[in-house]
Coordinates of N, CA and C in Angstrom, one line a residue:
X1 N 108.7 57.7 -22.5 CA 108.2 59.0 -22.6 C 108.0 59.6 -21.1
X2 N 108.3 60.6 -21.1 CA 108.5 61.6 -19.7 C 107.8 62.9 -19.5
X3 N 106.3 62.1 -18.8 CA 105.5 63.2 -18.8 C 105.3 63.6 -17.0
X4 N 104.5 64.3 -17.0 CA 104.2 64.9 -15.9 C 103.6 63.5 -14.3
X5 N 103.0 63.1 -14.9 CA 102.6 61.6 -14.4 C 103.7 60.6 -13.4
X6 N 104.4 60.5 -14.7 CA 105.5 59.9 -14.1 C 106.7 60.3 -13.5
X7 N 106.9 61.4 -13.6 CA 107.4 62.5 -12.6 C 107.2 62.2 -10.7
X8 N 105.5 63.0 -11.0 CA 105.1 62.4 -9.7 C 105.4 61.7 -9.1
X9 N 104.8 60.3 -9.9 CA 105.0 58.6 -9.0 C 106.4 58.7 -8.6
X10 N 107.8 59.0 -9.6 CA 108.7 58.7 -9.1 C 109.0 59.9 -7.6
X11 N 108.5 60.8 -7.4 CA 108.7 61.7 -6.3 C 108.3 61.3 -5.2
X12 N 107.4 60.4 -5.5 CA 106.2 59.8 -4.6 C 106.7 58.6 -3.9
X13 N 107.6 57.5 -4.8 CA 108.1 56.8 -4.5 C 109.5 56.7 -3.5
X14 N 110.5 58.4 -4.2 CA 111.0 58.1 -3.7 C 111.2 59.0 -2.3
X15 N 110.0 59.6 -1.7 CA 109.4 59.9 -0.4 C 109.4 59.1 0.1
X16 N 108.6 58.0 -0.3 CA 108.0 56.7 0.4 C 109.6 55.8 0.9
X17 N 110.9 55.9 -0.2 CA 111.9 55.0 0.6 C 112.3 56.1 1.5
X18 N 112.7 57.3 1.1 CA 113.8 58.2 2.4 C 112.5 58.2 4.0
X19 N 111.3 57.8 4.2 CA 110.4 57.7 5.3 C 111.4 56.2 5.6
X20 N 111.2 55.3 4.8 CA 111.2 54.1 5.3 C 113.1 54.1 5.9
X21 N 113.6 54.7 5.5 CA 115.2 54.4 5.7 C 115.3 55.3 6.8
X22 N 114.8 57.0 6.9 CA 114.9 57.0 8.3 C 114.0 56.4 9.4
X23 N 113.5 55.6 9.3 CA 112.5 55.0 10.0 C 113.3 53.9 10.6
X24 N 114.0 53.1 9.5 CA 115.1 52.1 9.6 C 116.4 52.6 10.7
X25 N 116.8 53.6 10.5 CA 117.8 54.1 10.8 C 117.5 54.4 12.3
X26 N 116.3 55.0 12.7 CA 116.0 55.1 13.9 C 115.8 53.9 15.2
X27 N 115.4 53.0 13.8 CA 114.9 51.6 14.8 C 116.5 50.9 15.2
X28 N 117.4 51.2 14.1 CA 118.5 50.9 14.6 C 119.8 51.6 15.7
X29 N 119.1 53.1 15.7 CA 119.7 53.6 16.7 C 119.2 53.7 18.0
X30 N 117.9 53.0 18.1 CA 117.5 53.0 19.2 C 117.6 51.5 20.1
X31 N 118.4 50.0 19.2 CA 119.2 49.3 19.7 C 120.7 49.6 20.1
X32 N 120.9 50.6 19.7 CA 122.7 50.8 20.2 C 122.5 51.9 21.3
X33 N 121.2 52.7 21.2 CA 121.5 52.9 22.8 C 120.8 52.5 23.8
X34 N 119.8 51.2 23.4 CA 119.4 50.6 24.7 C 121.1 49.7 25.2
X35 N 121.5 48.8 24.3 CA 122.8 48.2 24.5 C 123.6 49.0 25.4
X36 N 124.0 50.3 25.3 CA 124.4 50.8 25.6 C 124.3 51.7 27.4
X37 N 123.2 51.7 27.5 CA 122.4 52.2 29.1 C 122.2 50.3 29.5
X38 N 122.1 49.4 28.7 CA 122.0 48.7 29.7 C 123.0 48.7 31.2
X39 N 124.5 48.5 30.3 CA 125.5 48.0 31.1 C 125.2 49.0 33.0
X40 N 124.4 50.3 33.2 CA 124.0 50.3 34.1 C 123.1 50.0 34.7
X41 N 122.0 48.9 34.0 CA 121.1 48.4 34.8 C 121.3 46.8 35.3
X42 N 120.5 47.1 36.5 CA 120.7 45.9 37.3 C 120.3 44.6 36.8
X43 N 119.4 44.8 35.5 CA 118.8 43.3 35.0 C 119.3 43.0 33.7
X44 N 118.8 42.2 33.2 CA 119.0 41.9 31.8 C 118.3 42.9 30.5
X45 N 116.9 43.2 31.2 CA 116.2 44.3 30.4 C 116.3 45.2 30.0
X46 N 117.2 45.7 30.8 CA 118.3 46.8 30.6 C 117.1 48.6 30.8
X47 N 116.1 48.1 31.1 CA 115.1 49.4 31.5 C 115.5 49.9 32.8
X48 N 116.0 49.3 33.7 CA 116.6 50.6 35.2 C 115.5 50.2 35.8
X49 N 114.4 49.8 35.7 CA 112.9 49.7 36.6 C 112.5 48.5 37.7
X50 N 113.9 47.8 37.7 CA 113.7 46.5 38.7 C 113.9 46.9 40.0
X51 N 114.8 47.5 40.7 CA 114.9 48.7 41.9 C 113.6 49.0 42.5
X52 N 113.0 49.4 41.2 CA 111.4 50.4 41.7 C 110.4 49.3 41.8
X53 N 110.1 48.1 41.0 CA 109.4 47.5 41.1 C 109.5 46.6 42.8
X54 N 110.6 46.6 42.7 CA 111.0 45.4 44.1 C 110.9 46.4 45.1
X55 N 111.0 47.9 44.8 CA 110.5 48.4 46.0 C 108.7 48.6 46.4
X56 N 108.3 48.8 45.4 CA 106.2 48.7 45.5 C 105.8 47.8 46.0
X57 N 106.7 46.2 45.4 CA 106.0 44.9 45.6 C 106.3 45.2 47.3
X58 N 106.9 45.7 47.9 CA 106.6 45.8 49.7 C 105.5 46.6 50.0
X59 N 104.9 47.1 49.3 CA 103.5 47.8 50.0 C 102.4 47.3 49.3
X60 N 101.5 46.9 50.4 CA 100.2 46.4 49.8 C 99.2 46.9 48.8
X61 N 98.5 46.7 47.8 CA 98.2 47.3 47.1 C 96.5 47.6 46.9
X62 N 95.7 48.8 47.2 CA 94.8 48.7 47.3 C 93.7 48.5 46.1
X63 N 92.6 47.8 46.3 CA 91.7 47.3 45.3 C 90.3 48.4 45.4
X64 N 90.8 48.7 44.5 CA 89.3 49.8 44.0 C 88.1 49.3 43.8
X65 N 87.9 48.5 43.1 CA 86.9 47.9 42.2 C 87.1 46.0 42.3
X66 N 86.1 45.5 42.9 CA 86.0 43.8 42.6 C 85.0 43.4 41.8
X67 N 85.0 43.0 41.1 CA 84.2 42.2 39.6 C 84.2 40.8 40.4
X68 N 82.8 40.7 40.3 CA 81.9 39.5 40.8 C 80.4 39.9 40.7
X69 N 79.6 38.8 40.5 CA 78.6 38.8 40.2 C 77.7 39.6 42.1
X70 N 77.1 39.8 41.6 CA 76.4 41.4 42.7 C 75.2 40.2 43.6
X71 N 75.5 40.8 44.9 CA 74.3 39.5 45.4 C 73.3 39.8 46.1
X72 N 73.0 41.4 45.6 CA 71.6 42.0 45.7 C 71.1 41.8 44.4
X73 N 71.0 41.2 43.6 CA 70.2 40.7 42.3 C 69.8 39.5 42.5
X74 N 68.4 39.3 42.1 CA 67.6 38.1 42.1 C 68.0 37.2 40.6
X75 N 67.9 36.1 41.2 CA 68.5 35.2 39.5 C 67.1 35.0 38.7
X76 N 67.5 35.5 37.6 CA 66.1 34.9 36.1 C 65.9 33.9 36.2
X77 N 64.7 33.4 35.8 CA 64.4 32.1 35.5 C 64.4 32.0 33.9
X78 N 64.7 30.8 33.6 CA 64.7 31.0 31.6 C 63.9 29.5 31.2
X79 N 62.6 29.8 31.2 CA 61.7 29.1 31.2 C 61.6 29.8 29.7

């Protein structure tokens, strides 16, 4: 029997695959063009970002903030 109900669900379901297939589809075109831009990068990673990284690691890097225990505080006693 073919009512209103089951109408739905089937609409519902078949939203739920055409999300999941372009979703699929994207995940797989987005290995054919990393593959693809790799062959111009200099690493295996194929992200282009090794150039830039090996040029920062030459400049020293300044520290904002040091985490360590503060040694204007008096210690508790836990009597």
């Amino acid at each position: 029997m073919l009512n209103w109900q089951n109408i739905l669900v089937a609409l519902i379901v078949l939203a739920a695959l055409c999300y999941v297939a372009r979703r699929g589809l994207q995940r797989l075109r987005s290995f054919r063009a990393s593959r693809s831009s790799s062959d111009g990068a200099p690493c295996e990673t194929g992200c282009g970002s090794c150039n830039e990284s090996q040029k920062s690691s030459d400049t020293p890097r300044t520290v904002f903030v040091e985490i360590g225990r503060s040694k204007t505080l008096s210690r508790r006693s836990t009597r």
